[in-house]
Tab-separated table of C-alpha atoms in Angstrom:
chain	number	residue	atom	x	y	z
A	7	MET	CA	76.320	131.376	78.029
A	8	THR	CA	76.141	133.490	81.156
A	9	ALA	CA	72.969	134.808	82.720
A	10	ASP	CA	73.881	138.296	81.529
A	11	ASP	CA	74.403	137.028	77.982
A	12	THR	CA	70.990	135.388	78.099
A	13	ARG	CA	69.307	138.530	79.310
A	14	THR	CA	70.977	141.086	77.056
A	15	GLY	CA	71.499	139.316	73.741
A	16	SER	CA	71.269	141.594	70.671
A	17	ARG	CA	67.597	141.613	69.700
A	18	PRO	CA	65.540	143.909	67.476
A	19	PRO	CA	64.129	146.856	69.441
A	20	TYR	CA	60.514	146.785	70.563
A	21	GLY	CA	58.886	150.120	69.821
A	22	GLY	CA	62.141	151.954	70.546
A	23	ARG	CA	62.051	150.799	74.159
A	24	MET	CA	64.862	149.381	76.228
A	25	THR	CA	65.435	145.769	75.125
A	26	THR	CA	67.507	144.569	78.079
A	27	VAL	CA	65.289	142.279	80.141
A	28	THR	CA	66.256	142.426	83.804
A	29	THR	CA	63.033	142.043	85.794
A	30	VAL	CA	60.391	139.513	84.817
A	31	GLY	CA	56.959	139.504	86.429
A	32	VAL	CA	55.140	136.170	86.679
A	33	VAL	CA	51.379	136.266	87.190
A	34	GLY	CA	50.081	132.860	88.238
A	35	LEU	CA	52.396	130.602	90.239
A	36	GLY	CA	50.703	127.244	89.767
A	37	ILE	CA	52.342	124.134	88.311
A	38	MET	CA	53.643	125.931	85.212
A	39	GLY	CA	54.105	129.427	86.595
A	40	SER	CA	56.150	128.297	89.578
A	41	ALA	CA	58.453	126.275	87.324
A	42	ILE	CA	58.831	129.236	84.970
A	43	ALA	CA	59.720	131.540	87.856
A	44	GLY	CA	62.220	129.044	89.221
A	45	HIS	CA	64.096	128.735	85.932
A	46	LEU	CA	64.143	132.511	85.499
A	47	LEU	CA	65.694	132.857	88.957
A	48	ASP	CA	68.259	130.189	88.114
A	49	ALA	CA	69.149	132.152	84.970
A	50	GLY	CA	69.870	135.259	87.052
A	51	TYR	CA	66.736	137.278	86.462
A	52	ASP	CA	65.085	139.452	89.058
A	53	VAL	CA	61.674	137.788	89.357
A	54	THR	CA	58.605	139.304	90.956
A	55	GLY	CA	55.389	137.324	91.141
A	56	THR	CA	51.810	137.154	92.313
A	57	ASP	CA	49.142	134.505	92.748
A	58	VAL	CA	45.781	134.127	94.454
A	59	SER	CA	47.383	131.451	96.644
A	60	PRO	CA	49.458	132.869	99.545
A	61	GLU	CA	51.329	129.549	99.716
A	62	ALA	CA	52.435	129.890	96.096
A	63	VAL	CA	53.737	133.406	96.769
A	64	LYS	CA	55.611	132.188	99.852
A	65	ALA	CA	57.198	129.439	97.768
A	66	LEU	CA	58.408	132.045	95.272
A	67	ALA	CA	59.967	134.075	98.074
A	68	ALA	CA	61.670	130.941	99.414
A	69	ARG	CA	63.255	130.449	95.980
A	70	GLY	CA	64.603	134.009	95.989
A	71	GLY	CA	61.849	135.763	94.077
A	72	ARG	CA	60.044	138.916	95.189
A	73	PRO	CA	56.341	138.817	96.025
A	74	ALA	CA	54.621	141.721	94.284
A	75	ALA	CA	52.645	144.146	96.412
A	76	ASP	CA	49.949	144.091	93.732
A	77	LEU	CA	49.543	143.496	90.018
A	78	ALA	CA	50.067	147.150	89.116
A	79	THR	CA	53.395	147.269	90.946
A	80	LEU	CA	54.513	144.046	89.297
A	81	ALA	CA	53.670	145.395	85.844
A	82	ARG	CA	55.429	148.721	86.352
A	83	GLU	CA	58.614	147.078	87.649
A	84	SER	CA	58.902	144.484	84.887
A	85	THR	CA	60.368	144.521	81.400
A	86	VAL	CA	58.475	141.335	80.558
A	87	VAL	CA	55.304	140.079	82.266
A	88	ILE	CA	54.490	136.384	81.863
A	89	THR	CA	50.960	135.243	82.673
A	90	SER	CA	50.105	131.600	83.407
A	91	LEU	CA	46.411	131.521	84.251
A	92	PRO	CA	43.874	128.730	84.763
A	93	SER	CA	40.719	130.195	83.219
A	94	ALA	CA	39.174	132.726	80.869
A	95	GLU	CA	37.811	134.675	83.838
A	96	ALA	CA	41.261	134.963	85.411
A	97	ALA	CA	42.786	136.070	82.106
A	98	ARG	CA	40.180	138.770	81.545
A	99	GLN	CA	40.601	140.102	85.069
A	100	VAL	CA	44.393	140.167	84.912
A	101	CYS	CA	44.502	141.811	81.476
A	102	ALA	CA	41.951	144.429	82.537
A	103	GLU	CA	44.040	145.258	85.622
A	104	LEU	CA	47.235	145.402	83.565
A	105	ALA	CA	45.578	147.720	81.046
A	106	THR	CA	44.519	150.043	83.865
A	107	ALA	CA	47.986	150.046	85.427
A	108	LEU	CA	49.969	150.543	82.221
A	109	GLY	CA	50.015	152.905	79.255
A	110	THR	CA	53.036	154.940	80.311
A	111	GLY	CA	55.040	154.556	77.104
A	112	ARG	CA	57.666	152.364	78.780
A	113	ASP	CA	55.479	149.364	79.314
A	114	PRO	CA	56.488	145.699	79.522
A	115	VAL	CA	55.825	143.111	76.869
A	116	VAL	CA	53.034	140.887	78.202
A	117	VAL	CA	53.408	137.201	77.332
A	118	ASP	CA	50.359	135.023	77.904
A	119	THR	CA	51.277	131.342	78.229
A	120	SER	CA	47.783	130.184	79.239
A	121	THR	CA	45.722	127.703	77.235
A	122	LEU	CA	42.551	129.598	76.377
A	123	SER	CA	40.184	129.979	73.450
A	124	LEU	CA	41.098	132.236	70.542
A	125	ALA	CA	38.155	134.475	71.407
A	126	VAL	CA	39.427	135.050	74.948
A	127	LYS	CA	42.963	135.650	73.702
A	128	GLN	CA	41.684	138.296	71.281
A	129	GLU	CA	39.617	139.895	74.023
A	130	CYS	CA	42.691	140.150	76.243
A	131	ARG	CA	44.725	141.542	73.368
A	132	SER	CA	42.135	144.258	72.768
A	133	LEU	CA	42.073	145.223	76.448
A	134	LEU	CA	45.839	145.746	76.474
A	135	ALA	CA	46.035	147.313	73.021
A	136	ALA	CA	43.689	150.052	74.225
A	137	ALA	CA	46.428	150.996	76.710
A	138	GLY	CA	49.163	150.733	74.075
A	139	VAL	CA	50.521	147.481	75.496
A	140	GLU	CA	51.557	144.535	73.316
A	141	LEU	CA	50.207	141.094	74.222
A	142	LEU	CA	51.897	138.004	72.835
A	143	ASP	CA	50.034	134.701	72.492
A	144	CYS	CA	52.563	132.109	73.689
A	145	PRO	CA	51.015	128.904	75.038
A	146	ILE	CA	53.346	126.152	76.187
A	147	SER	CA	53.678	122.565	75.026
A	148	GLY	CA	54.712	120.277	77.874
A	149	THR	CA	53.603	118.850	81.197
A	150	GLY	CA	54.310	120.089	84.688
A	151	ALA	CA	56.986	117.420	85.033
A	152	GLN	CA	58.624	118.673	81.846
A	153	ALA	CA	58.406	122.252	83.120
A	154	LYS	CA	60.479	121.335	86.157
A	155	VAL	CA	63.360	120.148	83.957
A	156	ARG	CA	63.045	122.944	81.351
A	157	ASP	CA	61.692	120.582	78.708
A	158	LEU	CA	59.044	122.936	77.329
A	159	VAL	CA	58.287	124.394	73.909
A	160	VAL	CA	56.972	127.960	73.667
A	161	LEU	CA	54.471	128.296	70.822
A	162	GLY	CA	54.777	132.027	70.252
A	163	SER	CA	52.767	134.374	68.080
A	164	GLY	CA	52.149	138.072	67.767
A	165	ASP	CA	54.305	141.136	67.122
A	166	GLU	CA	57.725	139.800	66.133
A	167	ALA	CA	59.782	142.670	67.543
A	168	ALA	CA	58.029	142.351	70.913
A	169	PHE	CA	58.600	138.613	70.780
A	170	GLU	CA	62.325	139.061	70.206
A	171	THR	CA	62.473	141.390	73.211
A	172	ALA	CA	60.897	138.668	75.355
A	173	ARG	CA	62.790	135.771	73.765
A	174	PRO	CA	65.770	135.683	76.208
A	175	ALA	CA	63.399	135.335	79.152
A	176	LEU	CA	61.434	132.625	77.341
A	177	GLU	CA	64.621	130.733	76.545
A	178	ALA	CA	65.461	130.692	80.253
A	179	PHE	CA	62.593	128.285	80.983
A	180	ALA	CA	62.050	126.443	77.673
A	181	ARG	CA	64.245	124.191	75.559
A	182	SER	CA	62.629	125.481	72.348
A	183	VAL	CA	61.143	128.903	71.623
A	184	ARG	CA	59.245	129.287	68.343
A	185	HIS	CA	57.644	132.304	66.715
A	186	LEU	CA	54.851	130.854	64.578
A	187	GLY	CA	53.326	133.956	63.017
A	188	PRO	CA	50.472	136.393	63.667
A	189	PHE	CA	48.725	136.620	67.029
A	190	GLY	CA	46.600	133.523	67.630
A	191	ASP	CA	48.749	131.057	65.710
A	192	GLY	CA	50.350	130.000	68.999
A	193	THR	CA	46.965	128.979	70.383
A	194	ARG	CA	45.980	127.259	67.142
A	195	MET	CA	49.183	125.190	67.279
A	196	LYS	CA	48.714	124.464	70.985
A	197	LEU	CA	45.212	123.113	70.379
A	198	VAL	CA	46.463	120.893	67.564
A	199	ALA	CA	49.146	119.565	69.929
A	200	ASN	CA	46.596	119.114	72.709
A	201	LEU	CA	44.428	117.005	70.436
A	202	LEU	CA	47.318	114.548	70.218
A	203	VAL	CA	48.207	114.729	73.899
A	204	SER	CA	44.609	114.097	74.967
A	205	ILE	CA	44.401	111.064	72.686
A	206	HIS	CA	47.828	109.761	73.744
A	207	ASN	CA	46.787	109.931	77.412
A	208	ALA	CA	43.790	107.738	76.670
A	209	SER	CA	45.630	105.334	74.377
A	210	THR	CA	48.417	104.900	76.934
A	211	ALA	CA	45.882	104.099	79.649
A	212	GLU	CA	44.083	101.683	77.324
A	213	ALA	CA	47.344	99.911	76.489
A	214	PHE	CA	48.174	99.506	80.185
A	215	ALA	CA	44.663	98.267	80.978
A	216	LEU	CA	44.896	95.654	78.221
A	217	GLY	CA	48.417	94.557	79.100
A	218	VAL	CA	47.772	94.224	82.838
A	219	ALA	CA	44.491	92.361	82.254
A	220	ALA	CA	46.366	89.988	79.942
A	221	GLY	CA	48.864	89.210	82.701
A	222	LEU	CA	51.825	91.393	81.739
A	223	ASP	CA	53.988	93.004	84.396
A	224	PRO	CA	53.276	96.765	84.083
A	225	ALA	CA	56.940	97.727	84.588
A	226	VAL	CA	58.039	95.307	81.844
A	227	LEU	CA	55.215	96.560	79.616
A	228	TYR	CA	56.416	100.134	80.057
A	229	GLU	CA	60.074	99.441	79.314
A	230	THR	CA	59.286	97.261	76.317
A	231	VAL	CA	56.676	99.441	74.608
A	232	ARG	CA	58.675	102.645	75.024
A	233	ASP	CA	61.586	100.931	73.239
A	234	GLY	CA	59.510	100.204	70.155
A	235	ALA	CA	57.233	101.864	67.624
A	236	GLY	CA	54.340	102.167	70.072
A	237	GLY	CA	56.116	104.587	72.368
A	238	SER	CA	55.524	108.339	72.595
A	239	VAL	CA	56.485	111.294	74.759
A	240	ILE	CA	53.208	110.893	76.655
A	241	PHE	CA	53.817	107.167	77.089
A	242	ASP	CA	57.250	108.047	78.507
A	243	LYS	CA	55.824	110.642	80.930
A	244	ARG	CA	52.576	108.977	82.043
A	245	GLY	CA	53.640	105.346	81.819
A	246	PRO	CA	55.651	105.396	85.077
A	247	LEU	CA	52.676	106.965	86.885
A	248	MET	CA	50.496	104.111	85.668
A	249	VAL	CA	53.087	101.524	86.698
A	250	GLU	CA	53.137	102.968	90.226
A	251	ARG	CA	49.450	103.950	90.310
A	252	SER	CA	50.719	107.336	91.463
A	253	TYR	CA	48.403	110.096	90.254
A	254	ARG	CA	48.961	112.888	92.760
A	255	PRO	CA	50.379	115.468	92.699
A	256	ALA	CA	49.344	115.877	89.085
A	257	THR	CA	51.660	117.000	86.304
A	258	ALA	CA	48.510	117.800	84.280
A	259	LYS	CA	45.087	117.371	85.870
A	260	VAL	CA	42.121	115.491	84.474
A	261	SER	CA	40.044	118.663	84.891
A	262	MET	CA	42.521	120.566	82.740
A	263	PHE	CA	42.146	118.077	79.907
A	264	ILE	CA	38.365	118.366	80.004
A	265	LYS	CA	38.834	122.100	79.381
A	266	ASP	CA	41.453	121.470	76.692
A	267	VAL	CA	39.390	118.900	74.803
A	268	THR	CA	36.487	121.355	74.780
A	269	LEU	CA	38.715	124.070	73.309
A	270	VAL	CA	40.089	121.730	70.634
A	271	ARG	CA	36.584	120.685	69.632
A	272	GLU	CA	35.498	124.331	69.415
A	273	LEU	CA	38.386	125.088	67.048
A	274	ALA	CA	37.645	122.006	64.958
A	275	GLN	CA	33.974	122.906	64.648
A	276	SER	CA	34.859	126.467	63.634
A	277	VAL	CA	36.891	125.198	60.664
A	278	GLY	CA	34.613	122.283	59.751
A	279	ILE	CA	36.868	119.397	60.784
A	280	SER	CA	35.535	116.298	62.571
A	281	THR	CA	37.515	114.804	65.472
A	282	PRO	CA	36.055	111.332	66.068
A	283	VAL	CA	39.083	109.944	67.893
A	284	LEU	CA	39.291	112.939	70.225
A	285	ASP	CA	35.530	112.843	70.779
A	286	ALA	CA	35.815	109.243	71.988
A	287	THR	CA	38.208	110.268	74.768
A	288	LEU	CA	35.986	112.917	76.372
A	289	PRO	CA	33.707	110.445	78.219
A	290	LEU	CA	36.827	108.901	79.806
A	291	TYR	CA	37.954	112.250	81.200
A	292	GLU	CA	34.435	113.088	82.364
A	293	ARG	CA	34.075	109.701	84.070
A	294	ALA	CA	37.439	110.203	85.788
A	295	ALA	CA	36.315	113.598	87.088
A	296	ASP	CA	32.983	112.208	88.253
A	297	THR	CA	34.668	109.401	90.219
A	298	GLY	CA	37.069	111.529	92.220
A	299	TRP	CA	40.032	111.970	89.888
A	300	ALA	CA	39.427	115.575	88.709
A	301	ASP	CA	42.521	116.864	90.532
A	302	ALA	CA	44.613	113.802	89.688
A	303	ASP	CA	47.044	113.331	86.832
A	304	ALA	CA	45.560	112.254	83.515
A	305	ALA	CA	47.305	108.919	84.066
A	306	ALA	CA	44.297	108.135	86.299
A	307	LEU	CA	42.335	107.363	83.108
A	308	LEU	CA	43.707	103.869	83.693
A	309	GLU	CA	41.423	103.538	86.715
A	310	VAL	CA	38.366	104.387	84.605
A	311	LEU	CA	39.268	101.803	81.959
A	312	GLU	CA	39.661	99.127	84.623
A	313	GLU	CA	36.387	99.873	86.426
A	314	LYS	CA	34.419	97.055	84.785
A	315	ARG	CA	36.942	94.296	85.439
């Protein structure tokens, strides 16, 4: 499939607007956002981007993207705007600015890929809806390392016609793009997935701590366990980092998982479900953050489990 085929595939119209996606704006050029922008450029899209970090914007320009003069300009030039933001505060600010800049009747579809609470997602949706702009809730399943090789899953939700307009751009940076239902179902699914990822991080670290303490070669442990029933995607991705004791740069930071575990627990409490296994992992993440690993990969949980040896 050519880049043009990817961009202009026959999709249902979104509100009678032009469905050909040519320019994609990326707001937030961190680990995920920079990978997203890179894949979009590789697929032939015109990509404009912005970030609070000047270095991240320079990196986009070096890849062939266009730094946006400001958020309003980015929004007005784009057919699809993809946001990848680190916090609720950043999401609120960006959505408020987008709402102020848009409302022209030929507005982009805004796709939020951030991991945030349902309440914040709904707040952002309301801000944009007041300007007549459609927000899609599309968090991503996958690590930063997976993002680099286009091994991501988009967990999409919201207006289906708007989603189909954005789908070609999403398919440019993800191996699987799913529409799961009404707005918010993407975040619900992401938090369910994050429950498992958070636990798998801890169980992988615990397995390595046990194996190494028992005298096993960590490289042999990794190759053997991943070949059997005990393996997992997280074991595959974080195991080599534990073998090498290489935790920086992070593919997913310890600090990020503290936020994610909190969000999962909030969802669980809201629906009356207990999460005892997840709850047991939180002290490990907090201890890792307290001992200097907050910006390190979650594979650094191994160091916490070995502290008492």
